[in-house]
Coordinates of C-alpha atoms in Angstrom, one line a residue:
X1 CA 32.9 -76.2 44.1
X2 CA 32.0 -76.0 47.4
X3 CA 30.5 -72.0 48.6
X4 CA 33.4 -71.2 51.1
X5 CA 31.8 -70.4 54.9
X6 CA 30.3 -67.0 54.6
X7 CA 32.3 -66.6 58.4
X8 CA 35.1 -67.2 56.5
X9 CA 34.5 -64.4 54.0
X10 CA 37.0 -60.9 54.1
X11 CA 36.7 -57.7 52.1
X12 CA 37.5 -58.5 48.0
X13 CA 40.6 -56.6 47.9
X14 CA 41.0 -53.4 45.8
X15 CA 38.5 -55.1 43.9
X16 CA 36.1 -52.9 46.3
X17 CA 38.6 -50.4 47.9
X18 CA 40.5 -49.6 44.1
X19 CA 38.1 -46.6 43.2
X20 CA 40.2 -44.4 40.8
X21 CA 41.0 -40.8 42.3
X22 CA 39.9 -39.0 39.8
X23 CA 37.5 -36.4 38.3
X24 CA 37.1 -37.0 34.6
X25 CA 38.0 -39.9 31.8
X26 CA 41.5 -37.1 31.3
X27 CA 43.4 -35.8 34.9
X28 CA 46.7 -34.2 34.1
X29 CA 47.3 -30.8 35.1
X30 CA 47.2 -27.7 33.6
X31 CA 49.7 -27.7 30.9
X32 CA 52.4 -24.7 30.9
X33 CA 51.4 -22.2 27.8
X34 CA 55.0 -21.3 27.4
X35 CA 55.9 -25.3 27.6
X36 CA 55.0 -27.9 24.1
X37 CA 52.7 -30.7 24.8
X38 CA 55.1 -33.6 24.0
X39 CA 51.6 -35.4 24.4
X40 CA 50.1 -33.3 21.4
X41 CA 51.3 -35.1 18.5
X42 CA 49.4 -38.4 19.4
X43 CA 46.9 -36.6 20.8
X44 CA 46.0 -35.2 17.4
X45 CA 47.3 -38.6 16.0
X46 CA 43.7 -40.4 18.1
X47 CA 41.6 -37.6 17.4
X48 CA 41.8 -38.1 13.3
X49 CA 41.7 -41.7 14.3
X50 CA 38.2 -41.1 16.4
X51 CA 37.0 -38.3 13.7
X52 CA 37.2 -41.9 11.1
X53 CA 35.2 -43.8 13.4
X54 CA 32.5 -40.9 13.1
X55 CA 32.6 -40.8 10.5
X56 CA 31.7 -44.5 9.4
X57 CA 28.6 -44.2 12.3
X58 CA 27.9 -41.0 10.3
X59 CA 27.6 -43.4 6.9
X60 CA 25.5 -45.9 8.7
X61 CA 22.9 -43.7 10.7
X62 CA 20.5 -45.7 12.4
X63 CA 18.9 -45.3 16.0
X64 CA 20.2 -48.3 17.3
X65 CA 24.2 -47.4 16.7
X66 CA 23.5 -43.9 17.8
X67 CA 24.7 -44.9 21.7
X68 CA 28.0 -46.6 20.9
X69 CA 27.9 -43.0 18.3
X70 CA 27.9 -41.1 21.3
X71 CA 30.4 -42.7 23.8
X72 CA 33.0 -42.1 20.1
X73 CA 32.4 -38.8 20.6
X74 CA 33.1 -38.3 24.0
X75 CA 36.0 -40.4 23.3
X76 CA 37.1 -37.2 20.9
X77 CA 36.4 -34.4 23.0
X78 CA 38.8 -36.8 25.6
X79 CA 41.2 -37.3 23.5
X80 CA 40.8 -33.2 22.1
X81 CA 40.5 -31.8 25.2
X82 CA 44.4 -29.8 25.7
X83 CA 45.3 -29.7 22.2
X84 CA 45.8 -26.0 21.4
X85 CA 43.9 -24.1 19.1
X86 CA 40.8 -27.0 20.5
X87 CA 39.5 -28.9 17.2
X88 CA 36.3 -28.9 16.6
X89 CA 33.8 -31.6 17.5
X90 CA 32.3 -33.9 14.7
X91 CA 29.2 -32.8 14.4
X92 CA 26.5 -35.4 15.5
X93 CA 24.0 -36.7 12.9
X94 CA 21.3 -35.9 14.7
X95 CA 21.3 -32.7 12.4
X96 CA 20.6 -33.9 8.5
X97 CA 23.5 -34.2 5.5
X98 CA 26.7 -33.4 8.5
X99 CA 29.7 -35.3 8.3
X100 CA 32.3 -35.9 10.4
X101 CA 35.3 -33.3 9.6
X102 CA 37.7 -35.3 7.2
X103 CA 40.3 -37.1 8.0
X104 CA 44.0 -37.0 6.2
X105 CA 43.5 -40.0 4.6
X106 CA 40.2 -41.0 3.2
X107 CA 39.3 -44.3 3.6
X108 CA 37.3 -46.5 2.3
X109 CA 33.5 -46.2 2.7
X110 CA 31.4 -48.4 5.9
X111 CA 28.6 -49.8 4.3
X112 CA 28.0 -52.3 7.1
X113 CA 27.6 -52.8 10.7
X114 CA 30.3 -55.5 10.5
X115 CA 32.9 -53.4 8.6
X116 CA 32.5 -51.2 12.1
X117 CA 32.9 -53.4 14.3
X118 CA 36.3 -53.8 11.7
X119 CA 36.7 -50.7 12.1
X120 CA 35.9 -50.6 16.2
X121 CA 38.5 -53.0 16.3
X122 CA 41.6 -50.7 14.0
X123 CA 41.0 -47.8 16.1
X124 CA 41.8 -49.5 18.9
X125 CA 44.8 -50.8 17.8
X126 CA 46.1 -47.9 17.0
X127 CA 45.6 -46.2 19.7
X128 CA 47.3 -48.9 22.0
X129 CA 50.4 -48.6 18.8
X130 CA 51.0 -45.4 20.9
X131 CA 51.0 -46.4 24.9
X132 CA 54.9 -46.9 24.8
X133 CA 55.5 -43.0 24.0
X134 CA 52.4 -41.0 25.4
X135 CA 52.2 -39.6 28.9
X136 CA 51.1 -41.9 32.0
X137 CA 48.0 -39.7 32.1
X138 CA 47.7 -40.0 28.6
X139 CA 48.4 -43.7 28.2
X140 CA 45.5 -44.3 30.3
X141 CA 43.2 -42.6 28.5
X142 CA 44.2 -43.9 25.4
X143 CA 44.0 -48.0 27.1
X144 CA 40.4 -47.4 28.2
X145 CA 39.3 -45.4 24.7
X146 CA 40.8 -48.9 23.1
X147 CA 38.9 -50.7 26.2
X148 CA 35.5 -49.0 24.9
X149 CA 36.3 -50.0 21.4
X150 CA 36.9 -52.9 21.8
X151 CA 33.7 -54.1 24.0
X152 CA 32.1 -51.4 20.5
X153 CA 33.6 -54.0 18.1
X154 CA 31.8 -57.3 20.2
X155 CA 28.8 -55.4 20.7
X156 CA 29.1 -54.7 17.3
X157 CA 29.6 -58.7 16.1
X158 CA 33.5 -58.7 15.7
X159 CA 35.1 -61.7 16.8
X160 CA 38.8 -61.4 15.4
X161 CA 41.3 -62.2 18.2
X162 CA 42.9 -59.1 19.2
X163 CA 46.5 -58.4 17.2
X164 CA 47.8 -56.8 20.3
X165 CA 52.1 -57.1 21.1
X166 CA 52.0 -60.2 22.9
X167 CA 49.1 -62.0 22.5
X168 CA 47.7 -64.8 21.5
X169 CA 43.9 -65.8 20.9
X170 CA 43.8 -67.4 23.3
X171 CA 45.9 -65.9 26.4
X172 CA 46.4 -62.5 27.7
X173 CA 49.5 -61.4 27.2
X174 CA 52.8 -61.9 29.3
X175 CA 54.4 -59.1 31.1
X176 CA 58.5 -59.3 31.3
X177 CA 61.0 -57.3 32.8
X178 CA 64.7 -57.2 31.8
X179 CA 67.2 -59.0 33.4
X180 CA 68.0 -56.7 36.1
X181 CA 65.8 -54.0 35.9
X182 CA 64.6 -51.6 38.3
X183 CA 60.3 -50.5 39.1
X184 CA 59.9 -47.4 40.7
X185 CA 58.6 -48.2 44.6
X186 CA 54.7 -46.9 42.9
X187 CA 55.3 -49.2 40.0
X188 CA 55.9 -52.0 42.0
X189 CA 52.9 -50.9 44.6
X190 CA 50.3 -51.4 42.2
X191 CA 51.7 -54.1 40.2
X192 CA 51.1 -55.7 43.8
X193 CA 47.6 -54.1 43.6
X194 CA 46.7 -55.8 40.4
X195 CA 47.8 -59.1 41.5
X196 CA 46.1 -58.7 44.8
X197 CA 43.2 -57.5 42.9
X198 CA 43.3 -61.6 40.8
X199 CA 44.6 -63.3 43.6
X200 CA 40.6 -61.7 44.5
X201 CA 38.5 -62.1 41.4
X202 CA 40.2 -66.1 41.4
X203 CA 38.3 -67.1 45.4
X204 CA 35.1 -64.6 43.8
X205 CA 35.1 -66.7 40.1
X206 CA 34.8 -69.9 42.5
X207 CA 31.8 -68.3 44.4
X208 CA 30.2 -67.5 41.1
X209 CA 30.4 -71.3 39.7
X210 CA 29.0 -73.1 42.9
X211 CA 25.9 -70.9 42.2
X212 CA 25.3 -71.6 38.3
X213 CA 23.7 -74.2 36.6
X214 CA 25.9 -76.4 33.8
X215 CA 25.6 -73.9 30.8
X216 CA 26.6 -71.5 29.1
X217 CA 27.1 -68.8 31.9
X218 CA 29.7 -72.1 34.0
X219 CA 31.5 -72.6 31.1
X220 CA 31.9 -68.3 30.7
X221 CA 32.7 -68.6 34.4
X222 CA 35.4 -71.7 33.8
X223 CA 37.3 -69.7 31.0
X224 CA 37.2 -66.3 33.0
X225 CA 38.3 -68.5 36.3
X226 CA 42.1 -69.8 34.1
X227 CA 41.8 -66.1 32.1
X228 CA 42.6 -64.9 36.1
X229 CA 44.3 -67.4 37.2
X230 CA 47.2 -66.6 33.8
X231 CA 46.7 -63.1 34.4
X232 CA 48.0 -63.9 38.2
X233 CA 51.0 -65.9 37.4
X234 CA 51.8 -63.0 35.0
X235 CA 52.2 -60.6 37.8
X236 CA 53.5 -63.0 39.8
X237 CA 56.6 -64.0 37.3
X238 CA 56.9 -60.1 36.6
X239 CA 57.5 -58.8 40.2
X240 CA 59.4 -61.6 40.8
X241 CA 61.9 -60.7 38.0
X242 CA 62.3 -57.4 39.1
X243 CA 63.7 -58.6 42.5
X244 CA 59.9 -57.9 44.8
X245 CA 58.4 -60.3 46.7
X246 CA 54.8 -61.2 45.0
X247 CA 51.6 -60.7 48.3
X248 CA 50.1 -63.9 48.6
X249 CA 46.2 -64.6 47.8
X250 CA 44.4 -63.7 51.6
X251 CA 42.8 -67.6 53.1
X252 CA 39.3 -65.5 51.7
X253 CA 37.5 -62.6 50.5
X254 CA 34.4 -60.7 51.9
X255 CA 31.4 -60.8 49.5
X256 CA 29.7 -57.2 48.8
X257 CA 26.6 -58.7 48.7
X258 CA 25.1 -62.7 49.2
X259 CA 25.1 -64.8 46.7
X260 CA 23.0 -67.1 47.3
X261 CA 21.5 -68.2 43.3
X262 CA 22.2 -66.7 39.8
X263 CA 21.4 -64.0 39.5
X264 CA 23.4 -63.1 42.4
X265 CA 26.2 -64.6 41.1
X266 CA 26.2 -62.7 37.9
X267 CA 26.2 -59.7 39.4
X268 CA 28.7 -60.6 41.8
X269 CA 31.2 -62.0 38.6
X270 CA 30.1 -58.0 36.2
X271 CA 31.1 -56.4 39.8
X272 CA 34.7 -57.7 39.7
X273 CA 35.4 -57.3 36.1
X274 CA 34.2 -53.8 36.2
X275 CA 36.8 -52.8 40.0
X276 CA 38.9 -55.0 38.1
X277 CA 39.2 -51.9 35.1
X278 CA 39.5 -49.1 37.8
X279 CA 42.8 -51.5 38.6
X280 CA 44.1 -51.6 35.3
X281 CA 43.6 -48.8 34.5
X282 CA 46.0 -46.8 37.2
X283 CA 48.1 -49.8 35.6
X284 CA 48.9 -48.5 32.9
X285 CA 49.7 -44.9 34.4
X286 CA 51.6 -46.8 36.7
X287 CA 54.0 -49.0 35.6
X288 CA 57.0 -48.4 32.6
X289 CA 56.3 -48.2 28.4
X290 CA 57.2 -51.6 29.0
X291 CA 54.5 -53.2 30.4
X292 CA 51.4 -50.9 29.5
X293 CA 50.8 -53.5 27.2
X294 CA 49.8 -56.2 29.5
X295 CA 48.3 -54.1 31.5
X296 CA 46.2 -52.5 29.0
X297 CA 44.7 -56.1 27.3
X298 CA 44.0 -56.5 30.7
X299 CA 41.7 -54.3 31.2
X300 CA 40.3 -54.6 28.4
X301 CA 40.0 -58.8 28.7
X302 CA 38.0 -56.8 31.9
X303 CA 35.8 -55.0 30.1
X304 CA 34.8 -57.3 27.4
X305 CA 34.1 -60.1 30.6
X306 CA 31.7 -57.1 32.5
X307 CA 30.0 -56.5 29.7
X308 CA 29.1 -60.3 28.7
X309 CA 28.4 -60.6 32.8
X310 CA 25.6 -57.7 31.8
X311 CA 27.6 -54.3 33.5
X312 CA 26.6 -51.1 32.4
X313 CA 28.6 -49.8 29.5
X314 CA 30.7 -46.7 30.2
X315 CA 32.8 -44.4 27.7
X316 CA 35.6 -44.7 29.4
X317 CA 36.6 -47.6 31.1
X318 CA 37.7 -47.8 34.6
X319 CA 38.3 -44.3 34.8
X320 CA 34.9 -43.4 35.2
X321 CA 33.3 -45.3 37.6
X322 CA 33.6 -42.8 41.1
X323 CA 31.8 -44.5 42.9
X324 CA 32.2 -44.6 46.2
X325 CA 35.2 -47.9 47.5
X326 CA 34.3 -49.9 50.7
X327 CA 36.2 -50.3 53.9
X328 CA 39.1 -53.4 53.3
X329 CA 38.8 -55.8 56.4
X330 CA 41.9 -57.6 58.1
X331 CA 43.2 -61.5 56.5
X332 CA 41.3 -64.5 58.9
X333 CA 42.2 -67.2 58.5
X334 CA 39.9 -69.4 56.0
X335 CA 39.6 -72.3 53.3
X336 CA 41.2 -72.4 50.3
X337 CA 39.0 -71.2 47.4
X338 CA 37.1 -74.5 44.6
X339 CA 37.7 -74.4 41.9
X340 CA 35.2 -73.6 39.5
X341 CA 33.8 -76.5 38.1

């Protein structure tokens, strides 16, 4: 790959500008006290699953696991935020002899980190199973918590492929549109934003690959490049299927910082994936239920790629980043970026 000319760079599209406009991981309007919350059964189910996970962490009280356990406790607090009456939080292992509240079903004891990793993965799948029934805001939160659980499972050594619907170990899940189905203008706008972000990610990985040595990192860049191409194609098909014209890639994109060596290239890859988590967390809330699985799958994969490139770990991928967005520049002619090689 040849690095593109500096004169031709433009802003990295929504990767720089689509920061989540939230003040916390769960941005729901205050509930009407006279009206039951339709999300309450889903929240209680998610809290119960999280309590099982907390109890498993408390059964393996090692210092190395405490940062992950603390993030799981944050998940629980966010999921239980609007429950009435509030469910008491699970105690921390900092208190000798403390245990998490008992779930409705007694789980099998967890005695190894491998078993804990598998439980994190199953908890993520349980959260994703409720995406279609959740409100947009709760769906967004469930998708983010599930992505975090996938990151935890990987950190604990889990290598099993995700078992999300319409996905396979080798390819991202494919969104689909019912023939003749219509999407709201807001959903179309969000999908176009996701497509534009993938165009920018593909361009960015062309720069990343050009600066990496021919080793495992370059192989990882090739894999990520192919993943983003597949995701781009999926959003293009979905938009075409609902009668929208998919946005074209810009001729070039301005990088957020100079990429002159391998260290800067890995930093750019981490930046790209971190910004994509924001876009895909918002996409979960913007699209109809039948497209949420694909958006959540994209969020999970971006979070996993970000971790692989050394990005700081977050309890809520995509919805706890309050960084100020950079302005987007206007397209100007530029050479087509080379594929990662």
